[in-house]
mmCIF file of C-alpha atoms and ligand atoms in Angstrom:
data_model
loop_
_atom_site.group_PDB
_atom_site.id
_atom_site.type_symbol
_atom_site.label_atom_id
_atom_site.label_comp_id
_atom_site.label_asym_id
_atom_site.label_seq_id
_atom_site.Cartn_x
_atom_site.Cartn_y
_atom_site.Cartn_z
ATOM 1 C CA UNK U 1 28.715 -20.966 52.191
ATOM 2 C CA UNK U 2 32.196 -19.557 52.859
ATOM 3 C CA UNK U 3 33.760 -22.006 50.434
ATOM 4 C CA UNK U 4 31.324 -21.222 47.824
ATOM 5 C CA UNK U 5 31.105 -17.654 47.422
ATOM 6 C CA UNK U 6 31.521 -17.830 43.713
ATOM 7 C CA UNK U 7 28.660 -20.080 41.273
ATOM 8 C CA UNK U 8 30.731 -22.595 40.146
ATOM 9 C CA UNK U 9 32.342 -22.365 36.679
ATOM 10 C CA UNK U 10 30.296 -24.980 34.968
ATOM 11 C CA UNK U 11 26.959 -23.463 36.863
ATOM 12 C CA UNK U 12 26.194 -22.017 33.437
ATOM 13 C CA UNK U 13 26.642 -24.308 31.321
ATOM 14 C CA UNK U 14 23.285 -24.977 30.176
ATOM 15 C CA UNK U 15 24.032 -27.693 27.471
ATOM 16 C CA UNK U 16 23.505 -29.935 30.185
ATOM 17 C CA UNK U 17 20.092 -29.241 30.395
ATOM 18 C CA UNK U 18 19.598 -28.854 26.479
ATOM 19 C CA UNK U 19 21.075 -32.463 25.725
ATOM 20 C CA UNK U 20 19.073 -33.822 28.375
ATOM 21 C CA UNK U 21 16.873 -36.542 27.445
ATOM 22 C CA UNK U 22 14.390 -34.890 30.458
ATOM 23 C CA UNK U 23 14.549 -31.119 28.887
ATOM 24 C CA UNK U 24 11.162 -30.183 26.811
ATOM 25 C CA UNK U 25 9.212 -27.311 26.038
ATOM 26 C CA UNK U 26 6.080 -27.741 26.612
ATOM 27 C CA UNK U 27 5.110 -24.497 25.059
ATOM 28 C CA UNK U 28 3.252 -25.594 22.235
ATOM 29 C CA UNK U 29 1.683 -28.446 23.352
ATOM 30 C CA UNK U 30 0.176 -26.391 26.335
ATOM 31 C CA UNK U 31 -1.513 -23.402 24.069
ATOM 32 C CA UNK U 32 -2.847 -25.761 21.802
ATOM 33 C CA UNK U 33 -4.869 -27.358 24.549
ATOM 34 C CA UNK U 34 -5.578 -24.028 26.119
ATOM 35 C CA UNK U 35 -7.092 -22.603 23.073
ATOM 36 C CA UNK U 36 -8.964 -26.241 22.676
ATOM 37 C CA UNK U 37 -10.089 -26.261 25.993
ATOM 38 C CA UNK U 38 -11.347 -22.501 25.975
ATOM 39 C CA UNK U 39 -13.341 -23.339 22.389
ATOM 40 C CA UNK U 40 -14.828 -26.214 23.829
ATOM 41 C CA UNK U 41 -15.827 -24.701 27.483
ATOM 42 C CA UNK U 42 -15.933 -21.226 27.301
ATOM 43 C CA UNK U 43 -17.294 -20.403 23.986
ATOM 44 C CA UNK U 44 -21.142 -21.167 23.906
ATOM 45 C CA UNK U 45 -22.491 -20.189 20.374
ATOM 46 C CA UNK U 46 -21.538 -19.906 16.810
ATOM 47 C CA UNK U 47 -22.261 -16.904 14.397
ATOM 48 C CA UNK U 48 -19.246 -14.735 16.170
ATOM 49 C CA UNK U 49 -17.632 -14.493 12.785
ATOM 50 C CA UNK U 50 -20.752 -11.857 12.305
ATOM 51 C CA UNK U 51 -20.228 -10.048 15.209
ATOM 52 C CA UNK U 52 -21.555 -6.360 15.019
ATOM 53 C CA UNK U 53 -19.489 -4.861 17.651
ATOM 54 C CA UNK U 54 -16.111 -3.991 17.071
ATOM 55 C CA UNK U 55 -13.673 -4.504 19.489
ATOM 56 C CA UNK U 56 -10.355 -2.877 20.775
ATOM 57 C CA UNK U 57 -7.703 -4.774 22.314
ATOM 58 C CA UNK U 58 -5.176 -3.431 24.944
ATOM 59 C CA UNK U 59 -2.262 -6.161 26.212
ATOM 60 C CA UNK U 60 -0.721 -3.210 28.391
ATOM 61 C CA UNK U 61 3.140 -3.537 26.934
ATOM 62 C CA UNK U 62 2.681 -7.000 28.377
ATOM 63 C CA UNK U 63 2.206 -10.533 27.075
ATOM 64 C CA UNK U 64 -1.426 -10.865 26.627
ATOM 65 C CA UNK U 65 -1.247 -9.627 22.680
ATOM 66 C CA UNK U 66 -1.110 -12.922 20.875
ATOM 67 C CA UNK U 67 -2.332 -15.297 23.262
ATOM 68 C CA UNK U 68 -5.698 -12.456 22.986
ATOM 69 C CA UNK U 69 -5.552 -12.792 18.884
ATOM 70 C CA UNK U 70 -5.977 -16.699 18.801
ATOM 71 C CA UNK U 71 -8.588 -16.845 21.501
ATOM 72 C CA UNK U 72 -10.622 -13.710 19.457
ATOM 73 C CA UNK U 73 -9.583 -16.216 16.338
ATOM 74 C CA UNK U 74 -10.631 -19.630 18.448
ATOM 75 C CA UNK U 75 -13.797 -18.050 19.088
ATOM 76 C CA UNK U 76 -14.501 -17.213 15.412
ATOM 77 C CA UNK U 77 -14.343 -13.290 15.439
ATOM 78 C CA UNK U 78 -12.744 -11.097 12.988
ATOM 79 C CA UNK U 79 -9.271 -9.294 13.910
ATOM 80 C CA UNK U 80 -9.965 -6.797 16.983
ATOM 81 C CA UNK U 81 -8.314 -3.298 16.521
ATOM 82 C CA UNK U 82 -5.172 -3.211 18.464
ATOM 83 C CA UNK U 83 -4.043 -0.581 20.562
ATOM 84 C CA UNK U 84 -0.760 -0.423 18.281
ATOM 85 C CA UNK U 85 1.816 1.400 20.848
ATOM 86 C CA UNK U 86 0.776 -0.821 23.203
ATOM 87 C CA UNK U 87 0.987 -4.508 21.765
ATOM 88 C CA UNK U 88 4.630 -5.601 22.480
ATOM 89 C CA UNK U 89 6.074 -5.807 25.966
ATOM 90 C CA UNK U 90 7.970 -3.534 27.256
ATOM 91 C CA UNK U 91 9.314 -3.081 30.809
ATOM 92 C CA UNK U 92 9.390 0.750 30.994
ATOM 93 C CA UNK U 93 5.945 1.050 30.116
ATOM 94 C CA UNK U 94 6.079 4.395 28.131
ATOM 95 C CA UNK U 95 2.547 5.234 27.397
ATOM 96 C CA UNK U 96 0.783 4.798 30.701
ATOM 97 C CA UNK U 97 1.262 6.506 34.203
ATOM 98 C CA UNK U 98 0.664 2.499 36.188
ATOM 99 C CA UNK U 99 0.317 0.025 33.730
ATOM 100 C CA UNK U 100 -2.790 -1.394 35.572
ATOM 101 C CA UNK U 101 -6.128 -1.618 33.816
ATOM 102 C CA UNK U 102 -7.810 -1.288 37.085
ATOM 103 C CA UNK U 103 -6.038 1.988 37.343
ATOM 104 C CA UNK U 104 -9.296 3.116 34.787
ATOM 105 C CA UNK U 105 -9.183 6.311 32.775
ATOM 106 C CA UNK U 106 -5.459 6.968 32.784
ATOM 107 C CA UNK U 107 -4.501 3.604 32.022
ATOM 108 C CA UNK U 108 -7.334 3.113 29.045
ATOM 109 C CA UNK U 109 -6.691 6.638 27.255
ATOM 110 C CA UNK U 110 -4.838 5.740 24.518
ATOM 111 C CA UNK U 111 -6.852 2.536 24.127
ATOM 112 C CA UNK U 112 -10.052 5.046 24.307
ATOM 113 C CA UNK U 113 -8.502 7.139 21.126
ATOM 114 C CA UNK U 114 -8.121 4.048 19.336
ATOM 115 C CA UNK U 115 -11.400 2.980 19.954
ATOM 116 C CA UNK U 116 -12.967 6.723 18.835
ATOM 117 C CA UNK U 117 -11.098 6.352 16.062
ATOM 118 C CA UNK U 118 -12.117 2.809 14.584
ATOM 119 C CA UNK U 119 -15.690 3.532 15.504
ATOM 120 C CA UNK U 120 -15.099 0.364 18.428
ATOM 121 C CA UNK U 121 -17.765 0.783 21.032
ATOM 122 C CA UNK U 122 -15.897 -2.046 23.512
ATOM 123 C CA UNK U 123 -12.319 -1.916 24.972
ATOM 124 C CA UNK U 124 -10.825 -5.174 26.412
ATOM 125 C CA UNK U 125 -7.762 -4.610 28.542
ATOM 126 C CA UNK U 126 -5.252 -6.854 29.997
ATOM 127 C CA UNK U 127 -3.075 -5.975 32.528
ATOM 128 C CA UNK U 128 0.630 -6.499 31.853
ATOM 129 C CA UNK U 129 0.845 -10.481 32.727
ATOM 130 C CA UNK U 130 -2.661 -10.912 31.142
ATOM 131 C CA UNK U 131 -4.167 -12.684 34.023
ATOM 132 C CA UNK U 132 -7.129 -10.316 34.636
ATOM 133 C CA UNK U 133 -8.925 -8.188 32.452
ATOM 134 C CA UNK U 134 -10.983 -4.951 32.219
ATOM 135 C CA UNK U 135 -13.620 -3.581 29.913
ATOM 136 C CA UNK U 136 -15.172 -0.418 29.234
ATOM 137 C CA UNK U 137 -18.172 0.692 26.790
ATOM 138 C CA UNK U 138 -18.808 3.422 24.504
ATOM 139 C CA UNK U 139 -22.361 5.407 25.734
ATOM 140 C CA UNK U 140 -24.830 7.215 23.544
ATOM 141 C CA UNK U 141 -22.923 10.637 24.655
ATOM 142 C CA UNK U 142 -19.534 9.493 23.616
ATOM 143 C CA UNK U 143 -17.646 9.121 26.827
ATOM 144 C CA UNK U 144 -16.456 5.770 28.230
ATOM 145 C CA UNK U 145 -18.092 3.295 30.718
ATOM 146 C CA UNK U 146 -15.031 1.595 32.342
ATOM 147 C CA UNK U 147 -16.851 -1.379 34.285
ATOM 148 C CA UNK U 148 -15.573 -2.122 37.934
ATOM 149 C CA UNK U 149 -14.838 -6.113 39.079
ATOM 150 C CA UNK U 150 -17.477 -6.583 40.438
ATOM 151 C CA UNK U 151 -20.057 -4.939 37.765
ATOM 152 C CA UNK U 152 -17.500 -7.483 35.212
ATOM 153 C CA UNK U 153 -18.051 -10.577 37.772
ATOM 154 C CA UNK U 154 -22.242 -9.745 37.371
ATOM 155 C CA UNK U 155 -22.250 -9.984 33.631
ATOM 156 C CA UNK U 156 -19.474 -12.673 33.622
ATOM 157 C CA UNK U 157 -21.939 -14.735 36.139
ATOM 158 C CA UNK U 158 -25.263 -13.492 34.710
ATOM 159 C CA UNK U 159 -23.445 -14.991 31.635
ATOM 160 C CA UNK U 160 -22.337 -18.232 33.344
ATOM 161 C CA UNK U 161 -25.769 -18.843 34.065
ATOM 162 C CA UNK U 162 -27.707 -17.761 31.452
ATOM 163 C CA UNK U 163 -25.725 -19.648 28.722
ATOM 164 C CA UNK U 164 -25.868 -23.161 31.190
ATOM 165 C CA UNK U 165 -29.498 -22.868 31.178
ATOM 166 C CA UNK U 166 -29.768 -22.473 27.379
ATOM 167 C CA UNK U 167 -27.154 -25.382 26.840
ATOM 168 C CA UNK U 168 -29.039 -27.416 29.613
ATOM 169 C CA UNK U 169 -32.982 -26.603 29.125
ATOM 170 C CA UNK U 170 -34.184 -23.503 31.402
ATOM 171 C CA UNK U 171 -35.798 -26.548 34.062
ATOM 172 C CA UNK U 172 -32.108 -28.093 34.299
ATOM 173 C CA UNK U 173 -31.213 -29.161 38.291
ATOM 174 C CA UNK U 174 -29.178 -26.329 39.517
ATOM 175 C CA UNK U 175 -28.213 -28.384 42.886
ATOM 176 C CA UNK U 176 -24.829 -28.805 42.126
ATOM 177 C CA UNK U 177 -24.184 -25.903 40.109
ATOM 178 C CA UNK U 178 -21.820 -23.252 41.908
ATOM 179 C CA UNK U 179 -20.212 -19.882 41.695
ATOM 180 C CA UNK U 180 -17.448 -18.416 44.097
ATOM 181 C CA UNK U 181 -16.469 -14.861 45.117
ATOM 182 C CA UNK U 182 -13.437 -13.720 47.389
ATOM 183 C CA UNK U 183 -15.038 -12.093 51.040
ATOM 184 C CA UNK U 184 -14.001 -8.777 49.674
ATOM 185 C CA UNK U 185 -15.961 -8.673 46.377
ATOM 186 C CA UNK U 186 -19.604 -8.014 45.928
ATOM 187 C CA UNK U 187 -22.781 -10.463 46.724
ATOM 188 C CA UNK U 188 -24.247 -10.619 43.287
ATOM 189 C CA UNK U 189 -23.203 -13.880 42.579
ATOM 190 C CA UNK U 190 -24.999 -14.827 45.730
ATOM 191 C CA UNK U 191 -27.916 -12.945 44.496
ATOM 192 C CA UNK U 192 -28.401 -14.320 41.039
ATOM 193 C CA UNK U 193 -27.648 -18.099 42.342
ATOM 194 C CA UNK U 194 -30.778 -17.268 44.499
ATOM 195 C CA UNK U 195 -32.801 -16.305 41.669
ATOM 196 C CA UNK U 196 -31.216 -18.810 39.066
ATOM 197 C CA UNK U 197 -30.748 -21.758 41.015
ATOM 198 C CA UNK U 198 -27.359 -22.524 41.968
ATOM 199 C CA UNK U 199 -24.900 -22.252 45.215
ATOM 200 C CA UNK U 200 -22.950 -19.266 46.029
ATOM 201 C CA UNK U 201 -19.451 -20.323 48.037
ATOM 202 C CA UNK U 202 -17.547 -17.006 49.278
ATOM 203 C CA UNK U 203 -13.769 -18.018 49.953
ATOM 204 C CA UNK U 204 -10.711 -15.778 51.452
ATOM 205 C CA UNK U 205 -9.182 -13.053 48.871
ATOM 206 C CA UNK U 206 -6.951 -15.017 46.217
ATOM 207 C CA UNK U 207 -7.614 -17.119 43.393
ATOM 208 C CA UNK U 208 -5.737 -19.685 45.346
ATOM 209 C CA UNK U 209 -8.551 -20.209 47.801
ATOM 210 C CA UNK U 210 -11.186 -19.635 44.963
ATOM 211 C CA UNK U 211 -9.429 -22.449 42.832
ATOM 212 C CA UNK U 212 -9.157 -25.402 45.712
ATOM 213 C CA UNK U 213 -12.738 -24.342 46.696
ATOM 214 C CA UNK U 214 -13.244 -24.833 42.915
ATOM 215 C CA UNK U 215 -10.987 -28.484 42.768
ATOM 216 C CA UNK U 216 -12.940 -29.955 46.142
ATOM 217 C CA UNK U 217 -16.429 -29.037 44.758
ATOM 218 C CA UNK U 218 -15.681 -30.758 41.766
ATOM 219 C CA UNK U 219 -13.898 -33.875 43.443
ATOM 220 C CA UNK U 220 -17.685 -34.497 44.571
ATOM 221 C CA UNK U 221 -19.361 -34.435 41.364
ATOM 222 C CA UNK U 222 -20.739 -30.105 41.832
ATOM 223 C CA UNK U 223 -19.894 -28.421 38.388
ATOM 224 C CA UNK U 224 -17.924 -24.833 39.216
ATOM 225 C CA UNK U 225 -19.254 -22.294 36.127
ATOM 226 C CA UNK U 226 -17.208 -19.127 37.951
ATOM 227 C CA UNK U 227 -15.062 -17.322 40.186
ATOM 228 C CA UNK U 228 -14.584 -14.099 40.305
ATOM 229 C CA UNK U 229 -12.551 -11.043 42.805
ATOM 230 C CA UNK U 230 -13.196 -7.359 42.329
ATOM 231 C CA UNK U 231 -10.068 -6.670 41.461
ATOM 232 C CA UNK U 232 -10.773 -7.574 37.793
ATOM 233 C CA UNK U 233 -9.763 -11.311 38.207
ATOM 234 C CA UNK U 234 -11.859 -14.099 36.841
ATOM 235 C CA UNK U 235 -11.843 -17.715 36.690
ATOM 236 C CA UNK U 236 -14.792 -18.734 33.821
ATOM 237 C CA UNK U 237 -14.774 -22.396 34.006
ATOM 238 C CA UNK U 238 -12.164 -24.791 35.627
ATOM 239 C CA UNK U 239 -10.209 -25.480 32.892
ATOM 240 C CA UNK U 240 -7.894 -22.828 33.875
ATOM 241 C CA UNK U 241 -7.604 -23.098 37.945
ATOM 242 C CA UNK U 242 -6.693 -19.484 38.325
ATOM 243 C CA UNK U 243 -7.674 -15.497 37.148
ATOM 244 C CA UNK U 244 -7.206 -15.948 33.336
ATOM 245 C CA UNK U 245 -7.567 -12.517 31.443
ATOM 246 C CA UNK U 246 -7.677 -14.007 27.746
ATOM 247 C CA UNK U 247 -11.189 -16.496 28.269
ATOM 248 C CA UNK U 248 -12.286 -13.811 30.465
ATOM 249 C CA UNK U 249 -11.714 -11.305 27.345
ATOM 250 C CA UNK U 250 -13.133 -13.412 24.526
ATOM 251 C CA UNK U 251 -16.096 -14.386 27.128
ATOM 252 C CA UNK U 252 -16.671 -11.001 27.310
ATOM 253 C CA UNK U 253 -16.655 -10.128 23.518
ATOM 254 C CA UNK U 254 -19.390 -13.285 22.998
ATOM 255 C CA UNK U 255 -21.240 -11.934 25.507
ATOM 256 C CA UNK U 256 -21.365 -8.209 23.842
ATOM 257 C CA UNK U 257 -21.877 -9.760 20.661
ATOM 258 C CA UNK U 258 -24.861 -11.806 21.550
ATOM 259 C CA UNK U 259 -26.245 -8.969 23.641
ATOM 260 C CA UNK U 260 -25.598 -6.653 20.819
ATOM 261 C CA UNK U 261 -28.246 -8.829 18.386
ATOM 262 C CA UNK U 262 -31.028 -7.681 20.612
ATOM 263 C CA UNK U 263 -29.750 -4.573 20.477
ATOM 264 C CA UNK U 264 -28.706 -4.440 24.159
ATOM 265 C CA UNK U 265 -25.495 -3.152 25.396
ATOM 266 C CA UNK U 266 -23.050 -4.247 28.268
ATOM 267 C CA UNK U 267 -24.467 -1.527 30.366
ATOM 268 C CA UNK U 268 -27.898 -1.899 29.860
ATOM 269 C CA UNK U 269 -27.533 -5.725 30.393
ATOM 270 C CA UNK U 270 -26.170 -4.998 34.057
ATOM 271 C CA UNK U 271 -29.279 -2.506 34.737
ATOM 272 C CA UNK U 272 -31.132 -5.565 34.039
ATOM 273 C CA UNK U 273 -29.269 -7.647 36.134
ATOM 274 C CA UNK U 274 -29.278 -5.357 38.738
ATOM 275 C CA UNK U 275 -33.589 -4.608 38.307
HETATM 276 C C1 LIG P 301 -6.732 9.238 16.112
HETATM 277 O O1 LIG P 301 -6.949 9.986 14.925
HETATM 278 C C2 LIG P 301 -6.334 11.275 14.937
HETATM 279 C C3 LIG P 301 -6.783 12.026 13.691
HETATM 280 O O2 LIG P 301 -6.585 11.243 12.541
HETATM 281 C C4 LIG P 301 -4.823 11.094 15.027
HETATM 282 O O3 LIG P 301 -4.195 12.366 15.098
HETATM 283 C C5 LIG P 301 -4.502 10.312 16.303
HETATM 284 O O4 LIG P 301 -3.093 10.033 16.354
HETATM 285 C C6 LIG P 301 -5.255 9.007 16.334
HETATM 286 N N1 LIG P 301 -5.020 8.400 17.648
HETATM 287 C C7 LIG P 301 -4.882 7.102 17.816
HETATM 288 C C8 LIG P 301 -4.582 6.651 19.201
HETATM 289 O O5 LIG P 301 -5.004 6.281 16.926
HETATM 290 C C1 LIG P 302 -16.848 -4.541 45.324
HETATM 291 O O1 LIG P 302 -17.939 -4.807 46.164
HETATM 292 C C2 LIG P 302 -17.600 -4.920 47.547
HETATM 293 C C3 LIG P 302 -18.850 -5.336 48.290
HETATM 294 O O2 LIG P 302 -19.929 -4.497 47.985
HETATM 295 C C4 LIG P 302 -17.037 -3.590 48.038
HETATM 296 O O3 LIG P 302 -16.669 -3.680 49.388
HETATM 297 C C5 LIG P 302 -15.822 -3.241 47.184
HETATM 298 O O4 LIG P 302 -15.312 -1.985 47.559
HETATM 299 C C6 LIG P 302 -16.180 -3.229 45.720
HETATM 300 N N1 LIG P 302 -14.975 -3.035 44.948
HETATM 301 C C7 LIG P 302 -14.854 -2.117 43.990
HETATM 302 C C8 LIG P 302 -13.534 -2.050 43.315
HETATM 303 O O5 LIG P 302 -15.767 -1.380 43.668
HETATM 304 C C1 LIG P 303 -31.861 -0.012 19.859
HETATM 305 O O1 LIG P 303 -31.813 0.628 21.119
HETATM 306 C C2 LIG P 303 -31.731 2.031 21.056
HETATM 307 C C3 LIG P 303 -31.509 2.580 22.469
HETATM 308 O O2 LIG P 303 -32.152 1.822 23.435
HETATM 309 C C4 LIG P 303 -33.004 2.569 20.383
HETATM 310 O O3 LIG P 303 -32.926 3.974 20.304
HETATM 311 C C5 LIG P 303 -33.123 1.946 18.993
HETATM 312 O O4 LIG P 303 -34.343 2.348 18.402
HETATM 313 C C6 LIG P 303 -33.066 0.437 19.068
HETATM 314 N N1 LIG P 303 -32.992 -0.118 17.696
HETATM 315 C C7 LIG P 303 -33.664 -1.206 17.316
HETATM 316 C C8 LIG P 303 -33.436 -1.653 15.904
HETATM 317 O O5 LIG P 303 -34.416 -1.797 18.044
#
């Protein structure tokens, strides 16, 4: 260490790396298959394109903008109104106290003005890295419903179920079918598996321990539909083996969408669930 105190003057050159026959970006290749594998596992029904409910998009001044736009695109829905001061990263953060969807009300006020504005009754919020996700609802009085994890992880697993069983026949074997929650996140996926059919597996807190729960179950055949931790991270499907805040978004939007057609909200869906 003594004799190296300094990098070394060709540490920086990176031409080495750029003329190496090893060096590729994989960028391209891997969102293409995300937004493939997404359409293919996540998205469940067609018609989106028709979508009454209009949606507002928050990325946080993170990353989550376009990745957000080509899943809402993948999934066949119009445009969603952006939350325009907030769509580009940037570090400092200027229009919100903690840049932290979980953070609620302060966090999601400007996105809540958009929303007013553009007549959008649902608000889907990344945080700044766009690995989780939060979503609030317009009610009949005006103000905001910002939903909690785990009220997000019931309709995202009511969901999970509901659209198996319609893919599958309502009679389909639910022996192997399983859905995981962290220790320190609520019971309802435990409670609808017991209704629905299903296992619930409860793991330590971490997607890490959610996702190798989620790798040995399927290395013996079970199929994993969801994962979720209150603190608005959720794994829908295992084609993504960690919290993944854009299929949890567009999820989210089918979901309100197809709800919407029987004229049933967000909210009113997790009365039901919880009735
Ligand atoms: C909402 O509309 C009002 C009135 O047109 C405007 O002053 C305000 O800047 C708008 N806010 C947002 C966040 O779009
Ligand atoms: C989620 O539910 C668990 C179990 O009921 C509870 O301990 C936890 O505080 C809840 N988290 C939030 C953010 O409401
Ligand atoms: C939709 O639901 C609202 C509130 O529950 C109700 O007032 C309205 O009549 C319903 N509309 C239709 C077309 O069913």
């Amino acid at each position: 260490i003594e004799k190296n105190l300094k990098p070394w003057d060709y540490s920086w050159d990176t031409s080495i790396v750029q003329n190496s026959q090893l060096c590729q970006d994989p960028y391209k290749e891997v969102t293409e298959n995300y937004f493939k594998d997404i359409q293919r596992h996540c998205r469940h029904r067609s018609g989106n394109e028709k979508s009454c409910v209009k949606f507002t998009y928050t990325a946080m001044h993170g990353v989550g903008t376009l990745a957000a736009a080509t899943a809402f695109q993948a999934f066949g829905f119009q445009p969603f109104v952006p939350v325009k001061d907030q769509v580009e990263p940037d570090p400092d953060f200027p229009t919100v106290k903690f840049p932290n969807p979980e953070e609620g009300k302060s966090a999601l006020n400007l996105a809540m003005k958009t929303a007013d504005n553009h007549s959008s009754t649902v608000i889907l919020a990344n945080d700044p890295d766009a690995d989780r996700c939060a979503v609030a609802e317009k009610q009949p009085g005006g103000h905001w419903k910002i939903f909690t994890g785990n009220e997000t992880g019931a309709l995202l697993g009511w969901w999970a179920i509901y659209t198996y069983k319609e893919q599958y026949g309502q009679d389909v074997d639910m022996s192997d079918v399983y859905m995981i929650a962290s220790t320190v996140s609520s019971k309802i996926l435990k409670a609808i598996c017991r209704e629905e059919g299903g296992h619930f597996v409860e793991t330590l807190t971490g997607f890490k321990w959610m996702a190798n729960k989620a790798v040995n179950l399927e290395k013996k055949g079970k199929t994993v539909l969801f994962a979720f931790e209150e603190a608005i991270g959720f794994m829908y499907g295992t084609q993504v083996l960690d919290k993944d805040g854009i299929s949890a978004a567009v999820v989210l939007a089918e979901m309100a969408s197809h709800l919407a057609t029987n004229n049933i909200t967000l909210t009113q869906q997790l009365d039901i669930i919880f009735s």
